[in-house]
Short mmCIF file of C-alpha atoms in Angstrom, two decimals:
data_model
loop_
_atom_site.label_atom_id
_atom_site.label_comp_id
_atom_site.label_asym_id
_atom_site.label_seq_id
_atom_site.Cartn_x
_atom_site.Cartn_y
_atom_site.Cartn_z
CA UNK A 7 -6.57 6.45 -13.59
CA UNK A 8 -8.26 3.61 -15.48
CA UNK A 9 -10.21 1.19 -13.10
CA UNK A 10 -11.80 -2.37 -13.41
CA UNK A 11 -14.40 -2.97 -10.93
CA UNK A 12 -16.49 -6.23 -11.13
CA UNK A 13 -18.45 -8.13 -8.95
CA UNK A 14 -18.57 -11.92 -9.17
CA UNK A 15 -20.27 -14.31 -6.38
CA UNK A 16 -20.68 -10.69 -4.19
CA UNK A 17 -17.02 -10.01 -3.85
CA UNK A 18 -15.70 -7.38 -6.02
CA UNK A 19 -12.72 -7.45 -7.94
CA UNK A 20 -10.69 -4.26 -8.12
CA UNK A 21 -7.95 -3.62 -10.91
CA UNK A 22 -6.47 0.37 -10.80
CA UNK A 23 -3.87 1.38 -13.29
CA UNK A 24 -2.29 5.12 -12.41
CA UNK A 25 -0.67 7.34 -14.81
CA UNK A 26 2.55 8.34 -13.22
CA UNK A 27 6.05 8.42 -13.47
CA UNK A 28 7.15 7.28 -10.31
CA UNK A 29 10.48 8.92 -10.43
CA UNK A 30 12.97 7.60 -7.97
CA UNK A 31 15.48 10.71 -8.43
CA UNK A 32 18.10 7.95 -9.36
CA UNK A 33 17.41 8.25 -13.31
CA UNK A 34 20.15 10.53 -15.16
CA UNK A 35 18.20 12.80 -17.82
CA UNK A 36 19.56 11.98 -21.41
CA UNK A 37 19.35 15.00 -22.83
CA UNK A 38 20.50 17.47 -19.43
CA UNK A 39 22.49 15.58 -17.63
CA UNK A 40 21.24 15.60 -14.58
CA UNK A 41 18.93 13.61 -12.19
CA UNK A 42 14.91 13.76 -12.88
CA UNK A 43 13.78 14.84 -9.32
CA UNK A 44 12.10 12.11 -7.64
CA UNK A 45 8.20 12.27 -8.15
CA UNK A 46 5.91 9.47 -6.82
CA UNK A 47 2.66 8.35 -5.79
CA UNK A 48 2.99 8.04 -2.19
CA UNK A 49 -0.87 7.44 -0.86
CA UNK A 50 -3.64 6.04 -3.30
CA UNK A 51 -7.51 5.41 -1.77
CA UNK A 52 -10.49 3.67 -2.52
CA UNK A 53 -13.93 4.76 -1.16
CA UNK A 54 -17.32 2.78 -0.86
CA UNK A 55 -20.47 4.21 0.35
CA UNK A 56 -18.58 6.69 2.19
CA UNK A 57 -15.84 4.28 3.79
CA UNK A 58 -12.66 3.96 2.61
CA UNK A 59 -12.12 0.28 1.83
CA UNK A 60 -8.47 0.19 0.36
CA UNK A 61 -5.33 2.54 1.88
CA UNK A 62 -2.08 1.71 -0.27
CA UNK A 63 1.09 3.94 0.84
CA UNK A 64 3.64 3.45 -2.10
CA UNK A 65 7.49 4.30 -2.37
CA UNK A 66 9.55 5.17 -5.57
CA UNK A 67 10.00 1.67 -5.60
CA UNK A 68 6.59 0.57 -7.63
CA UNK A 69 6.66 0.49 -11.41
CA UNK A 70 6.12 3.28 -13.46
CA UNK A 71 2.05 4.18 -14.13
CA UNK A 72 1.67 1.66 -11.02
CA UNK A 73 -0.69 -0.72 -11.12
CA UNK A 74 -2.54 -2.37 -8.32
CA UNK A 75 -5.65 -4.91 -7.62
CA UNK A 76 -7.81 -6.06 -4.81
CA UNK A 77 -11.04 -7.25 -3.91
CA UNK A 78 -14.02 -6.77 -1.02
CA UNK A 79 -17.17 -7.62 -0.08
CA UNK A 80 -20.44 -6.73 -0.16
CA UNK A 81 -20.50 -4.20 -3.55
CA UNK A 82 -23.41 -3.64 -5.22
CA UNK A 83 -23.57 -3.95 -9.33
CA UNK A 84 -24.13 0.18 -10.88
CA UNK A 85 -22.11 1.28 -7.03
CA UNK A 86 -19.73 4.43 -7.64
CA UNK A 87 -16.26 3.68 -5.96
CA UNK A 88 -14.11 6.79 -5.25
CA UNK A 89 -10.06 6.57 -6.10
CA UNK A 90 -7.69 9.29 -5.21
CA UNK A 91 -4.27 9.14 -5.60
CA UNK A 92 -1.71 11.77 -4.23
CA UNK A 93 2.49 12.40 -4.92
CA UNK A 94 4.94 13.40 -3.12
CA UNK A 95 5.14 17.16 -5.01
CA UNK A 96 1.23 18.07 -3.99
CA UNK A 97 -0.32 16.13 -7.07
CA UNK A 98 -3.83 14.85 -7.20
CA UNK A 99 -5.99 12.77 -9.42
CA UNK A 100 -9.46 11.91 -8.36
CA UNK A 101 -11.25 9.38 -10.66
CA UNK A 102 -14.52 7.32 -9.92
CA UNK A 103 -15.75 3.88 -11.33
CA UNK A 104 -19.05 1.77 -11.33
CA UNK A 105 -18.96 -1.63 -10.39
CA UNK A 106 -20.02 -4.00 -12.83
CA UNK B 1026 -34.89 15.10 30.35
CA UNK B 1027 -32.66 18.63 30.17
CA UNK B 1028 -28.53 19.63 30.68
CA UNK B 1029 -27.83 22.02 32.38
CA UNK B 1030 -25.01 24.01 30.81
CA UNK B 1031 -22.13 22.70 32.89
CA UNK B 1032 -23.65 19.02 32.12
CA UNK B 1033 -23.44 19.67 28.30
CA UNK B 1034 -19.50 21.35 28.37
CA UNK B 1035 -18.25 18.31 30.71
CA UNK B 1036 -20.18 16.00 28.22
CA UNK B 1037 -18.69 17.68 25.22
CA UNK B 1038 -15.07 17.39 26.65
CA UNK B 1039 -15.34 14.07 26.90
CA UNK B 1040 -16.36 13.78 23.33
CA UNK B 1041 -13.42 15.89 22.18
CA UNK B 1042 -10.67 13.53 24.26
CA UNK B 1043 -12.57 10.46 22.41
CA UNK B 1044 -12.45 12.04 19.40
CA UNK B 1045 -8.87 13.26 19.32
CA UNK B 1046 -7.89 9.70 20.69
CA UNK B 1047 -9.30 8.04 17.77
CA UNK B 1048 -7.41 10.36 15.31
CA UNK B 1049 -4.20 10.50 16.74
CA UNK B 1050 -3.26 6.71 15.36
CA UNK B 1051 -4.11 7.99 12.24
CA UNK B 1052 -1.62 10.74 12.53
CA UNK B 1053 1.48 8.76 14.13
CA UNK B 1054 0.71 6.11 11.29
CA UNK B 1055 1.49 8.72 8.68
CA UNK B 1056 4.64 10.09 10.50
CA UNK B 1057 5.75 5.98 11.11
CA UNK B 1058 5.05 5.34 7.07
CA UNK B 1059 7.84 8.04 5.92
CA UNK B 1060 10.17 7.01 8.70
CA UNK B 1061 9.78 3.66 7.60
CA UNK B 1062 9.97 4.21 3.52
CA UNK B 1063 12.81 6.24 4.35
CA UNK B 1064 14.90 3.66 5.55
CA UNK B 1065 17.91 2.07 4.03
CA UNK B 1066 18.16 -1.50 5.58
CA UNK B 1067 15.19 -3.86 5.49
CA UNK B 1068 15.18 -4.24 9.44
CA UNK B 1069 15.82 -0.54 10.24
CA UNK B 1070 12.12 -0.42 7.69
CA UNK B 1071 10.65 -3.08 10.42
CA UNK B 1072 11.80 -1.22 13.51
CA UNK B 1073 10.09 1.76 12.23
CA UNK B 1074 7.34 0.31 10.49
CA UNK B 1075 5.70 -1.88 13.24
CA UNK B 1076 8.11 -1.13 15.73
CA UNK B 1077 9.44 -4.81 15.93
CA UNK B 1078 11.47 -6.89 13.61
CA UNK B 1079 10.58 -10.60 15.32
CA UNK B 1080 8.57 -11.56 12.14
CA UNK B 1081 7.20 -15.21 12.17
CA UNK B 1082 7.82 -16.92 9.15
CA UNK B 1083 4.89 -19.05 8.03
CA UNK B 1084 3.25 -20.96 4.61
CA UNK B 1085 0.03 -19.00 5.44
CA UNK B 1086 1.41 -16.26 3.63
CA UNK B 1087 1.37 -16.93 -0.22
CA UNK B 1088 3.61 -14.53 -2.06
CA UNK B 1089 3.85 -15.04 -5.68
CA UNK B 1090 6.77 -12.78 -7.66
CA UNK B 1091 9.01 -14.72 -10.69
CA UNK B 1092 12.19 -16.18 -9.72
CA UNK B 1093 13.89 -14.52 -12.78
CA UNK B 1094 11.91 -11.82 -13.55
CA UNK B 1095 11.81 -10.85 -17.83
CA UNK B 1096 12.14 -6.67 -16.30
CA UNK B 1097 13.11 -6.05 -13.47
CA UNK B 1098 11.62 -2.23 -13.82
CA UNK B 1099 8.12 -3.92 -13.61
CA UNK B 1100 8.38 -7.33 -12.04
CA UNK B 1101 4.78 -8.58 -11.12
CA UNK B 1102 4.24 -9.75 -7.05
CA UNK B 1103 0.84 -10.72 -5.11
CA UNK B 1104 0.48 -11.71 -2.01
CA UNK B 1105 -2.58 -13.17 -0.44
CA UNK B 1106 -3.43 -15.19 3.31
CA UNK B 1107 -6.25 -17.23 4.64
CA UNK B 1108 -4.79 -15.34 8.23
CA UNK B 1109 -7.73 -13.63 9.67
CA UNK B 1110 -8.38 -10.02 10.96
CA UNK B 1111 -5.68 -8.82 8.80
CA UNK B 1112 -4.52 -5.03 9.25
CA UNK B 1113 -1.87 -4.55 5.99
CA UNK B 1114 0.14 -6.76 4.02
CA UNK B 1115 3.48 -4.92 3.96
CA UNK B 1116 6.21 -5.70 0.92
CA UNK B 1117 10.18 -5.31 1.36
CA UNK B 1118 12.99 -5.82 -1.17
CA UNK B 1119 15.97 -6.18 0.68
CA UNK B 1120 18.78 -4.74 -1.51
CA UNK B 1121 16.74 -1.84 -3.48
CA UNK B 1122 18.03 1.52 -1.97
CA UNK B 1123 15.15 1.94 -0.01
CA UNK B 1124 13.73 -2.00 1.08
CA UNK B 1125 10.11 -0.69 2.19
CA UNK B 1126 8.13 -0.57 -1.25
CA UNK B 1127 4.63 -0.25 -0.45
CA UNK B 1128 1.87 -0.99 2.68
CA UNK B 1129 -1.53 -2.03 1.71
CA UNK B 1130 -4.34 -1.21 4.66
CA UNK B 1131 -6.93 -3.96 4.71
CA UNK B 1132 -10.00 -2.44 6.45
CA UNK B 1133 -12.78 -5.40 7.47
CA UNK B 1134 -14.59 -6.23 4.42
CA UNK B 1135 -11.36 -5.81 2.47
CA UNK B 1136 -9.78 -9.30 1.20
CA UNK B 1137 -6.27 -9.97 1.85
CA UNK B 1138 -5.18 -10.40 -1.55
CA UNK B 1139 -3.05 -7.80 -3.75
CA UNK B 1140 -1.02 -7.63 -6.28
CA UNK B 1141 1.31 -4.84 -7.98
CA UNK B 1142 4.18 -4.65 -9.76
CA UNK B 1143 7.66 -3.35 -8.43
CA UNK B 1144 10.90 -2.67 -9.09
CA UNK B 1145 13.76 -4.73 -8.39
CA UNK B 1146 17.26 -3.65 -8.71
CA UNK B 1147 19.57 -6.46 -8.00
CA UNK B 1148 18.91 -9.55 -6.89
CA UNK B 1149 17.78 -9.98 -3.49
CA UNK B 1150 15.29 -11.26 -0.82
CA UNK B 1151 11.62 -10.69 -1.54
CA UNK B 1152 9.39 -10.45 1.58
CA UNK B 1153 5.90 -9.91 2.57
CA UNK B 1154 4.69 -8.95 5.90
CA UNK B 1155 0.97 -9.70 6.79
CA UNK B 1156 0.47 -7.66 10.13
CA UNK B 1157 -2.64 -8.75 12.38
CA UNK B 1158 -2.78 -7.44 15.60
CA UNK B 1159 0.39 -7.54 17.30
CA UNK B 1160 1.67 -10.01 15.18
CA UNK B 1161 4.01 -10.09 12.41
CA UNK B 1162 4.11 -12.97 9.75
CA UNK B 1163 6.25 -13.18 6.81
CA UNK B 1164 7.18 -15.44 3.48
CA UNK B 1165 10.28 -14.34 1.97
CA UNK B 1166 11.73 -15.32 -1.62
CA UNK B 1167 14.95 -15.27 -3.49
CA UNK B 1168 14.60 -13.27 -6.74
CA UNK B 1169 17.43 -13.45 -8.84
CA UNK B 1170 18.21 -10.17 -11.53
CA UNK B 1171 20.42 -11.38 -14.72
CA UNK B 1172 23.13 -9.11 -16.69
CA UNK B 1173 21.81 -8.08 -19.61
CA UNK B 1174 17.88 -8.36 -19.33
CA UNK B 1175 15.66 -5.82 -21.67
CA UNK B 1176 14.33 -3.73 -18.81
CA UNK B 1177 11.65 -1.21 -19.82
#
């Protein structure tokens, strides 16, 4: 996961980008034949100091390597936010960023 | 000032039914989400979603997604409200096979402003759901898919 995280007039601006296929197990495989079986993101989190701040639940319908922003109040410049993402097969990725 | 032992067990049970009634949302929510992203018609994803479908349509809701979108396999959309206490912003595409595309929790502190980028079959009806409360606003918006487009 790459994250953007800056703060500007005490709200902070969030900007995730996820590396993931987001199969929708509608695509027909080129070279087999057949139909890639769906894989997708379905839950991603943000945590702050302990809280989580940001729940999105996703379908196979967001982009490929989805990418999502928001903002909140009341970070703190050098803060460690916790992201988390987990698919539909049992997948996780776990990344953290500092707010600048 | 000290419990006796029955004191402490009677006060403990009533921490456990507190407890167990603030989880169980959290629970239901979870089962409601795959119900709902599971659906195949935009108000069967309402009815299962926030177990209504009167949305009420209003200009407080700002959704911003391209009219004719350059790929439709990545087609930019953010939505954001001045509508206080907001609890998700929901986002629907009425004719992909499955209209629920994602639900974005806004805890307090949270603003309620996102943006993501989707995929968008065919053309079709755009709409975002801000849910506060009991209540259910919407903006909806006609997005139009041409022959022939690059998609990625």
């Amino acid at each position: 996961m790459k994250v953007r995280a800056i703060i500007k007039n005490n709200i902070t601006n969030v900007r995730v980008l996820a590396e993931h296929p987001m199969e929708t197990g509608l695509e027909i495989n080129e070279e087999t034949g057949q139909k890639n079986p769906v894989k997708y993101i379905q839950k991603l989190t943000c945590e702050y100091a302990e809280k989580v701040i940001f729940l999105a639940h996703l379908g196979p319908s967001v982009s490929e390597n989805p990418y999502v922003s928001f903002s909140f109040k009341g970070g703190k410049k050098g803060d460690t936010l916790l992201f988390r993402w987990n698919d539909n097969t049992g997948d996780i990725e776990k990344t953290e960023a500092i707010i600048n | 000032m000290t419990l006796s032992r029955r004191k402490f067990v009677h006060l403990l049970s009533i921490a456990t039914t507190a407890c167990t009634a603030l989880i169980t949302p959290a629970i239901s929510w979870a089962a409601w989400v795959n119900d709902a992203f599971n659906a195949n018609e935009t108000e069967e994803a309402y009815k299962k979603l926030f177990g209504s479908t009167s949305l009420k349509k209003t200009k407080k809701v700002k959704l911003k997604v391209p009219k004719v979108p350059n790929n439709n396999n990545a087609v930019p959309i953010s939505v954001k409200t001045d509508i206080q206490n907001v609890d998700s912003i929901s986002l629907f595409v009425e004719n992909n096979p499955q209209p629920l595309v994602a639900i974005f929790e806004i805890p307090d502190g949270t603003l309620p402003k996102i943006s993501t980028r989707i995929r968008i079959y065919q053309t079709t009806t755009v709409t975002a759901v801000v849910k506060t409360g009991e209540q259910l606003f919407s903006k909806s918006q006609r997005v139009t898919i041409t022959d022939g487009q690059c998609g990625g």
